[in-house]
PDB file of C-alpha atoms in Angstrom:
ATOM      1  CA  GLN A   1      25.819  -4.935   2.735  1.00 87.00           C
ATOM      2  CA  VAL A   2      22.435  -6.316   3.769  1.00 92.00           C
ATOM      3  CA  GLN A   3      20.661  -8.385   1.105  1.00 94.00           C
ATOM      4  CA  LEU A   4      17.255  -9.944   1.065  1.00 96.00           C
ATOM      5  CA  GLN A   5      15.906 -12.523  -1.315  1.00 96.00           C
ATOM      6  CA  GLU A   6      12.377 -13.704  -1.699  1.00 97.00           C
ATOM      7  CA  SER A   7      11.536 -17.286  -2.773  1.00 97.00           C
ATOM      8  CA  GLY A   8       8.465 -19.218  -3.409  1.00 96.00           C
ATOM      9  CA  PRO A   9       6.201 -20.721  -6.107  1.00 93.00           C
ATOM     10  CA  GLY A  10       5.336 -18.288  -8.842  1.00 93.00           C
ATOM     11  CA  LEU A  11       1.939 -19.841  -9.352  1.00 97.00           C
ATOM     12  CA  VAL A  12      -0.709 -20.700  -6.687  1.00 97.00           C
ATOM     13  CA  LYS A  13      -4.040 -22.113  -7.180  1.00 98.00           C
ATOM     14  CA  PRO A  14      -7.113 -20.449  -5.818  1.00 97.00           C
ATOM     15  CA  SER A  15      -8.183 -21.547  -2.311  1.00 97.00           C
ATOM     16  CA  GLU A  16      -4.507 -22.817  -1.693  1.00 98.00           C
ATOM     17  CA  THR A  17      -1.890 -21.488   0.658  1.00 98.00           C
ATOM     18  CA  LEU A  18       0.612 -18.872  -0.544  1.00 97.00           C
ATOM     19  CA  SER A  19       3.904 -19.498   1.155  1.00 98.00           C
ATOM     20  CA  LEU A  20       7.064 -17.244   0.823  1.00 98.00           C
ATOM     21  CA  ASN A  21      10.463 -17.151   2.502  1.00 98.00           C
ATOM     22  CA  CYS A  22      12.876 -14.385   2.661  1.00 97.00           C
ATOM     23  CA  SER A  23      16.534 -15.040   3.097  1.00 97.00           C
ATOM     24  CA  VAL A  24      18.689 -12.391   4.787  1.00 96.00           C
ATOM     25  CA  SER A  25      22.443 -12.032   4.127  1.00 94.00           C
ATOM     26  CA  GLY A  26      24.897  -9.510   5.367  1.00 91.00           C
ATOM     27  CA  ASP A  27      23.144  -9.134   8.681  1.00 84.00           C
ATOM     28  CA  SER A  28      21.860 -11.236  11.597  1.00 83.00           C
ATOM     29  CA  ILE A  29      18.288 -11.448  11.605  1.00 88.00           C
ATOM     30  CA  SER A  30      17.363  -9.296  14.604  1.00 88.00           C
ATOM     31  CA  GLY A  31      14.576  -6.726  15.045  1.00 90.00           C
ATOM     32  CA  TYR A  32      11.645  -6.255  12.859  1.00 94.00           C
ATOM     33  CA  TRP A  33      11.116  -7.750   9.267  1.00 95.00           C
ATOM     34  CA  SER A  34       7.994  -6.948   7.026  1.00 96.00           C
ATOM     35  CA  TRP A  35       6.256  -8.083   4.051  1.00 98.00           C
ATOM     36  CA  ILE A  36       4.790  -5.621   1.509  1.00 98.00           C
ATOM     37  CA  ARG A  37       3.067  -6.316  -1.878  1.00 97.00           C
ATOM     38  CA  GLN A  38       1.892  -4.501  -4.901  1.00 96.00           C
ATOM     39  CA  PRO A  39      -0.664  -5.720  -7.291  1.00 96.00           C
ATOM     40  CA  ALA A  40      -0.215  -4.684 -10.919  1.00 95.00           C
ATOM     41  CA  GLY A  41      -1.033  -0.937 -11.406  1.00 92.00           C
ATOM     42  CA  LYS A  42      -1.875  -0.497  -7.678  1.00 93.00           C
ATOM     43  CA  ARG A  43       0.005   1.041  -4.678  1.00 94.00           C
ATOM     44  CA  LEU A  44       2.239  -0.739  -2.240  1.00 95.00           C
ATOM     45  CA  GLU A  45       0.306  -2.556   0.517  1.00 97.00           C
ATOM     46  CA  TRP A  46       1.934  -3.378   3.760  1.00 97.00           C
ATOM     47  CA  ILE A  47       1.156  -6.883   4.750  1.00 98.00           C
ATOM     48  CA  GLY A  48       2.554  -7.185   8.149  1.00 97.00           C
ATOM     49  CA  ARG A  49       5.649  -7.535  10.336  1.00 96.00           C
ATOM     50  CA  VAL A  50       7.428  -9.965  12.545  1.00 96.00           C
ATOM     51  CA  ASP A  51      10.246  -9.617  15.013  1.00 94.00           C
ATOM     52  CA  THR A  52      12.821 -12.153  16.113  1.00 91.00           C
ATOM     53  CA  SER A  53      10.912 -12.739  19.405  1.00 92.00           C
ATOM     54  CA  GLY A  54       7.915 -13.888  17.323  1.00 90.00           C
ATOM     55  CA  ARG A  55       5.806 -10.772  17.772  1.00 95.00           C
ATOM     56  CA  THR A  56       3.677 -10.033  14.842  1.00 96.00           C
ATOM     57  CA  ASP A  57       1.509  -7.267  13.563  1.00 95.00           C
ATOM     58  CA  TYR A  58      -0.788  -7.766  10.560  1.00 97.00           C
ATOM     59  CA  ASN A  59      -2.800  -5.761   8.163  1.00 97.00           C
ATOM     60  CA  PRO A  60      -6.421  -6.182   9.335  1.00 97.00           C
ATOM     61  CA  SER A  61      -7.459  -6.733   5.861  1.00 96.00           C
ATOM     62  CA  LEU A  62      -5.403 -10.001   5.790  1.00 97.00           C
ATOM     63  CA  ARG A  63      -5.156 -10.888   9.436  1.00 95.00           C
ATOM     64  CA  SER A  64      -7.630 -13.930   9.353  1.00 96.00           C
ATOM     65  CA  ARG A  65      -5.587 -15.516   6.603  1.00 97.00           C
ATOM     66  CA  LEU A  66      -1.971 -14.555   7.565  1.00 98.00           C
ATOM     67  CA  THR A  67       0.837 -16.124   9.550  1.00 98.00           C
ATOM     68  CA  MET A  68       4.426 -14.744   9.672  1.00 97.00           C
ATOM     69  CA  SER A  69       7.447 -16.328  11.288  1.00 96.00           C
ATOM     70  CA  VAL A  70      11.010 -16.025  11.791  1.00 96.00           C
ATOM     71  CA  ASP A  71      13.731 -18.819  11.624  1.00 94.00           C
ATOM     72  CA  THR A  72      16.897 -17.317  13.176  1.00 92.00           C
ATOM     73  CA  SER A  73      18.931 -20.438  12.737  1.00 92.00           C
ATOM     74  CA  ARG A  74      18.516 -20.061   8.982  1.00 94.00           C
ATOM     75  CA  ASN A  75      18.532 -16.338   8.956  1.00 94.00           C
ATOM     76  CA  GLN A  76      15.216 -16.101   7.171  1.00 96.00           C
ATOM     77  CA  PHE A  77      11.547 -15.148   7.757  1.00 96.00           C
ATOM     78  CA  SER A  78       8.360 -16.326   6.088  1.00 97.00           C
ATOM     79  CA  LEU A  79       4.810 -15.557   5.112  1.00 98.00           C
ATOM     80  CA  ARG A  80       1.811 -17.877   4.766  1.00 98.00           C
ATOM     81  CA  LEU A  81      -1.370 -16.642   3.322  1.00 98.00           C
ATOM     82  CA  THR A  82      -4.271 -19.105   3.355  1.00 98.00           C
ATOM     83  CA  SER A  83      -7.244 -19.362   0.964  1.00 97.00           C
ATOM     84  CA  ALA A  84      -5.465 -17.504  -1.807  1.00 97.00           C
ATOM     85  CA  THR A  85      -7.733 -15.672  -4.398  1.00 97.00           C
ATOM     86  CA  ALA A  86      -6.961 -13.779  -7.645  1.00 97.00           C
ATOM     87  CA  ALA A  87      -6.946 -10.618  -5.479  1.00 97.00           C
ATOM     88  CA  ASP A  88      -3.651 -11.920  -3.881  1.00 98.00           C
ATOM     89  CA  THR A  89      -1.755 -11.784  -7.229  1.00 98.00           C
ATOM     90  CA  ALA A  90       0.937  -9.223  -6.791  1.00 98.00           C
ATOM     91  CA  VAL A  91       4.673  -8.674  -6.571  1.00 97.00           C
ATOM     92  CA  TYR A  92       5.667  -9.617  -3.042  1.00 98.00           C
ATOM     93  CA  TYR A  93       8.469  -7.824  -1.268  1.00 98.00           C
ATOM     94  CA  CYS A  94      10.271  -8.649   1.937  1.00 97.00           C
ATOM     95  CA  ALA A  95      11.958  -5.820   3.713  1.00 96.00           C
ATOM     96  CA  ARG A  96      13.835  -4.836   6.886  1.00 94.00           C
ATOM     97  CA  GLY A  97      12.154  -2.748   9.192  1.00 88.00           C
ATOM     98  CA  SER A  98       8.981  -2.337  11.331  1.00 85.00           C
ATOM     99  CA  GLY A  99       7.106   0.262   9.362  1.00 80.00           C
ATOM    100  CA  SER A 100       7.354   2.425  12.412  1.00 83.00           C
ATOM    101  CA  ARG A 101      11.043   2.627  11.298  1.00 88.00           C
ATOM    102  CA  PRO A 102      11.543   2.904   7.680  1.00 93.00           C
ATOM    103  CA  PHE A 103      12.076  -0.105   5.429  1.00 95.00           C
ATOM    104  CA  ASP A 104      15.851   0.422   4.727  1.00 93.00           C
ATOM    105  CA  TYR A 105      16.411  -2.735   2.723  1.00 94.00           C
ATOM    106  CA  TRP A 106      14.207  -4.511   0.395  1.00 96.00           C
ATOM    107  CA  GLY A 107      14.165  -7.717  -1.724  1.00 95.00           C
ATOM    108  CA  GLN A 108      13.937  -7.574  -5.469  1.00 94.00           C
ATOM    109  CA  GLY A 109      10.328  -8.754  -5.173  1.00 96.00           C
ATOM    110  CA  ILE A 110       8.725 -11.921  -6.469  1.00 97.00           C
ATOM    111  CA  LEU A 111       5.660 -12.046  -8.593  1.00 97.00           C
ATOM    112  CA  ILE A 112       2.971 -14.443  -7.337  1.00 98.00           C
ATOM    113  CA  THR A 113       0.032 -15.362  -9.526  1.00 98.00           C
ATOM    114  CA  VAL A 114      -3.064 -16.904  -8.224  1.00 98.00           C
ATOM    115  CA  SER A 115      -4.818 -18.783 -10.984  1.00 96.00           C
TER     116      SER A 115
ATOM    117  CA  ASP B   1      -6.680   3.375   8.074  1.00 95.00           C
ATOM    118  CA  ILE B   2      -4.905   6.554   7.192  1.00 97.00           C
ATOM    119  CA  GLN B   3      -5.420   7.304   3.525  1.00 98.00           C
ATOM    120  CA  MET B   4      -2.435   8.743   1.501  1.00 98.00           C
ATOM    121  CA  THR B   5      -2.809  10.854  -1.579  1.00 98.00           C
ATOM    122  CA  GLN B   6      -0.051  12.076  -3.869  1.00 98.00           C
ATOM    123  CA  SER B   7       0.027  14.651  -6.456  1.00 97.00           C
ATOM    124  CA  PRO B   8       0.574  14.768  -9.250  1.00 97.00           C
ATOM    125  CA  SER B   9       0.153  10.995 -10.317  1.00 97.00           C
ATOM    126  CA  SER B  10       2.763  11.598 -13.040  1.00 97.00           C
ATOM    127  CA  LEU B  11       4.965  14.262 -14.435  1.00 96.00           C
ATOM    128  CA  SER B  12       7.268  14.797 -17.257  1.00 96.00           C
ATOM    129  CA  ALA B  13      10.325  16.774 -16.655  1.00 95.00           C
ATOM    130  CA  SER B  14      13.781  17.435 -18.165  1.00 95.00           C
ATOM    131  CA  VAL B  15      17.239  16.873 -16.760  1.00 95.00           C
ATOM    132  CA  GLY B  16      18.034  19.859 -14.478  1.00 96.00           C
ATOM    133  CA  ASP B  17      14.402  20.615 -13.704  1.00 96.00           C
ATOM    134  CA  ARG B  18      13.279  21.276 -10.152  1.00 97.00           C
ATOM    135  CA  VAL B  19      10.525  18.791  -9.230  1.00 97.00           C
ATOM    136  CA  THR B  20       8.148  18.765  -6.345  1.00 98.00           C
ATOM    137  CA  ILE B  21       5.847  15.933  -5.310  1.00 98.00           C
ATOM    138  CA  SER B  22       3.103  16.392  -2.763  1.00 98.00           C
ATOM    139  CA  CYS B  23       1.859  13.863  -0.195  1.00 98.00           C
ATOM    140  CA  ARG B  24      -1.130  14.255   1.839  1.00 98.00           C
ATOM    141  CA  PRO B  25      -2.376  12.008   4.561  1.00 98.00           C
ATOM    142  CA  SER B  26      -6.035  11.789   5.628  1.00 98.00           C
ATOM    143  CA  GLN B  27      -5.069  12.806   9.220  1.00 98.00           C
ATOM    144  CA  ASN B  28      -2.259  14.410  11.148  1.00 98.00           C
ATOM    145  CA  ILE B  29       0.720  12.106  11.213  1.00 97.00           C
ATOM    146  CA  ARG B  30       3.111  14.683  12.633  1.00 97.00           C
ATOM    147  CA  SER B  31       6.453  13.920  10.983  1.00 97.00           C
ATOM    148  CA  TYR B  32       5.943  10.174  10.504  1.00 96.00           C
ATOM    149  CA  LEU B  33       6.496  10.218   6.838  1.00 97.00           C
ATOM    150  CA  THR B  34       8.863   8.360   4.628  1.00 98.00           C
ATOM    151  CA  TRP B  35       9.844   8.590   0.947  1.00 98.00           C
ATOM    152  CA  TYR B  36      10.836   5.770  -1.394  1.00 98.00           C
ATOM    153  CA  GLN B  37      12.119   5.705  -4.873  1.00 97.00           C
ATOM    154  CA  HIS B  38      11.134   2.695  -7.069  1.00 96.00           C
ATOM    155  CA  LYS B  39      12.418   1.792 -10.406  1.00 94.00           C
ATOM    156  CA  PRO B  40      10.948  -1.159 -12.446  1.00 89.00           C
ATOM    157  CA  GLY B  41      12.487  -4.528 -11.714  1.00 87.00           C
ATOM    158  CA  SER B  42      14.380  -3.209  -8.647  1.00 90.00           C
ATOM    159  CA  ALA B  43      13.914  -3.005  -5.034  1.00 91.00           C
ATOM    160  CA  PRO B  44      12.312   0.181  -3.725  1.00 93.00           C
ATOM    161  CA  LYS B  45      15.020   2.606  -2.147  1.00 96.00           C
ATOM    162  CA  LEU B  46      14.647   4.471   0.941  1.00 97.00           C
ATOM    163  CA  LEU B  47      15.282   8.210   0.350  1.00 98.00           C
ATOM    164  CA  ILE B  48      13.957  10.207   3.364  1.00 98.00           C
ATOM    165  CA  SER B  49      12.572   9.200   6.758  1.00 97.00           C
ATOM    166  CA  ALA B  50      10.938  11.251   9.448  1.00 96.00           C
ATOM    167  CA  ALA B  51       9.658  13.757   6.770  1.00 97.00           C
ATOM    168  CA  SER B  52      13.077  15.432   6.147  1.00 98.00           C
ATOM    169  CA  SER B  53      15.921  13.181   7.256  1.00 97.00           C
ATOM    170  CA  LEU B  54      18.090  12.270   4.169  1.00 98.00           C
ATOM    171  CA  GLN B  55      19.367   8.729   4.213  1.00 97.00           C
ATOM    172  CA  SER B  56      23.005   8.119   4.048  1.00 95.00           C
ATOM    173  CA  GLY B  57      24.200   7.910   0.529  1.00 95.00           C
ATOM    174  CA  VAL B  58      21.203   9.591  -0.995  1.00 97.00           C
ATOM    175  CA  PRO B  59      22.242  12.607  -3.147  1.00 97.00           C
ATOM    176  CA  THR B  60      21.595  15.948  -1.496  1.00 98.00           C
ATOM    177  CA  ARG B  61      19.406  17.170  -4.348  1.00 98.00           C
ATOM    178  CA  PHE B  62      16.705  15.234  -2.790  1.00 98.00           C
ATOM    179  CA  SER B  63      14.950  16.885   0.197  1.00 98.00           C
ATOM    180  CA  GLY B  64      11.838  16.414   2.139  1.00 98.00           C
ATOM    181  CA  SER B  65       9.657  18.852   4.170  1.00 98.00           C
ATOM    182  CA  GLY B  66       6.274  19.264   5.890  1.00 98.00           C
ATOM    183  CA  SER B  67       4.416  17.877   8.891  1.00 98.00           C
ATOM    184  CA  GLY B  68       0.917  17.120   9.840  1.00 97.00           C
ATOM    185  CA  THR B  69      -1.133  16.706   6.653  1.00 98.00           C
ATOM    186  CA  ASP B  70       1.050  18.256   3.991  1.00 98.00           C
ATOM    187  CA  PHE B  71       4.365  16.907   2.845  1.00 98.00           C
ATOM    188  CA  THR B  72       6.710  17.629  -0.042  1.00 98.00           C
ATOM    189  CA  LEU B  73       9.487  15.796  -1.847  1.00 98.00           C
ATOM    190  CA  THR B  74      11.703  18.092  -3.844  1.00 98.00           C
ATOM    191  CA  ILE B  75      14.456  17.083  -6.284  1.00 98.00           C
ATOM    192  CA  SER B  76      16.369  20.343  -6.960  1.00 97.00           C
ATOM    193  CA  SER B  77      17.958  19.333 -10.247  1.00 97.00           C
ATOM    194  CA  LEU B  78      16.592  16.319 -11.834  1.00 96.00           C
ATOM    195  CA  GLN B  79      19.277  13.837 -13.111  1.00 96.00           C
ATOM    196  CA  PRO B  80      18.918  11.084 -15.536  1.00 93.00           C
ATOM    197  CA  GLU B  81      19.015   8.372 -12.777  1.00 94.00           C
ATOM    198  CA  ASP B  82      16.021   9.981 -10.967  1.00 96.00           C
ATOM    199  CA  PHE B  83      13.434   8.942 -13.454  1.00 94.00           C
ATOM    200  CA  ALA B  84      11.362   6.567 -11.262  1.00 96.00           C
ATOM    201  CA  THR B  85       8.180   6.409  -9.360  1.00 97.00           C
ATOM    202  CA  TYR B  86       8.172   7.961  -5.839  1.00 98.00           C
ATOM    203  CA  TYR B  87       5.991   6.764  -3.053  1.00 98.00           C
ATOM    204  CA  CYS B  88       5.236   8.328   0.515  1.00 98.00           C
ATOM    205  CA  GLN B  89       4.441   6.099   3.470  1.00 97.00           C
ATOM    206  CA  GLN B  90       3.091   6.921   6.862  1.00 97.00           C
ATOM    207  CA  SER B  91       4.528   5.323   9.894  1.00 94.00           C
ATOM    208  CA  PHE B  92       2.213   7.071  12.381  1.00 95.00           C
ATOM    209  CA  SER B  93      -0.237   4.110  12.898  1.00 94.00           C
ATOM    210  CA  LEU B  94      -1.019   0.580  11.961  1.00 93.00           C
ATOM    211  CA  PRO B  95      -1.752  -0.444   9.239  1.00 95.00           C
ATOM    212  CA  PHE B  96       1.140   1.478   7.574  1.00 96.00           C
ATOM    213  CA  THR B  97      -0.097   2.886   4.242  1.00 97.00           C
ATOM    214  CA  PHE B  98       1.521   4.112   1.159  1.00 98.00           C
ATOM    215  CA  GLY B  99       0.606   6.738  -1.414  1.00 98.00           C
ATOM    216  CA  PRO B 100      -0.407   5.805  -4.996  1.00 97.00           C
ATOM    217  CA  GLY B 101       2.900   6.912  -6.294  1.00 97.00           C
ATOM    218  CA  THR B 102       4.205   9.681  -8.548  1.00 98.00           C
ATOM    219  CA  LYS B 103       5.877   8.573 -11.851  1.00 97.00           C
ATOM    220  CA  VAL B 104       8.611  10.939 -13.015  1.00 97.00           C
ATOM    221  CA  ASP B 105       9.393  10.448 -16.571  1.00 94.00           C
ATOM    222  CA  ILE B 106      11.548  12.182 -19.380  1.00 86.00           C
ATOM    223  CA  LYS B 107       9.966  15.065 -21.141  1.00 85.00           C
TER     224      LYS B 107
END
């Protein structure tokens, strides 16, 4: 059974960098992995995807501030979002899948507050 | 970006009811449509991909249909564990986008 677990600071100060990790168990980290977020009361928003070759695709709305990477040796992937603002406050999910193919496994989500 | 709309935004139904949820993208996405179920505090669950392909382990009371700009998720006989929010997502083009969700609660 594939399991994903997000980790990171629950609170980020405005203008600082939001950094999250996603640890994957039950599967080798191959293929595409994605980040998705949901601000309170709003719809899910696809942030971007990374594959184990390092290829990335980002949501254009976040591209200038976003970096995703994969660490195959630790079976985890990560997200860095610079210049955080209150608008980045959301529950962040990591998920297996490219988006072109469905997100078939998700983490439980982690609430990140920018304040 | 492809805009996704869903209707209704919420509905109240009883156990045993037939429930239908509509999803409409702003442009033709052929059959590149996925449905997810989300319960508070839990990870979203993949139900249906490619508009109508039921995922392994998902009860057969769930079904999906449609193509182009008109899609439907149907729950043939609502069960207590089905009370949740349902989202559609287009996988036709980047950036992938989700609908606003349809919350199904108990009448």
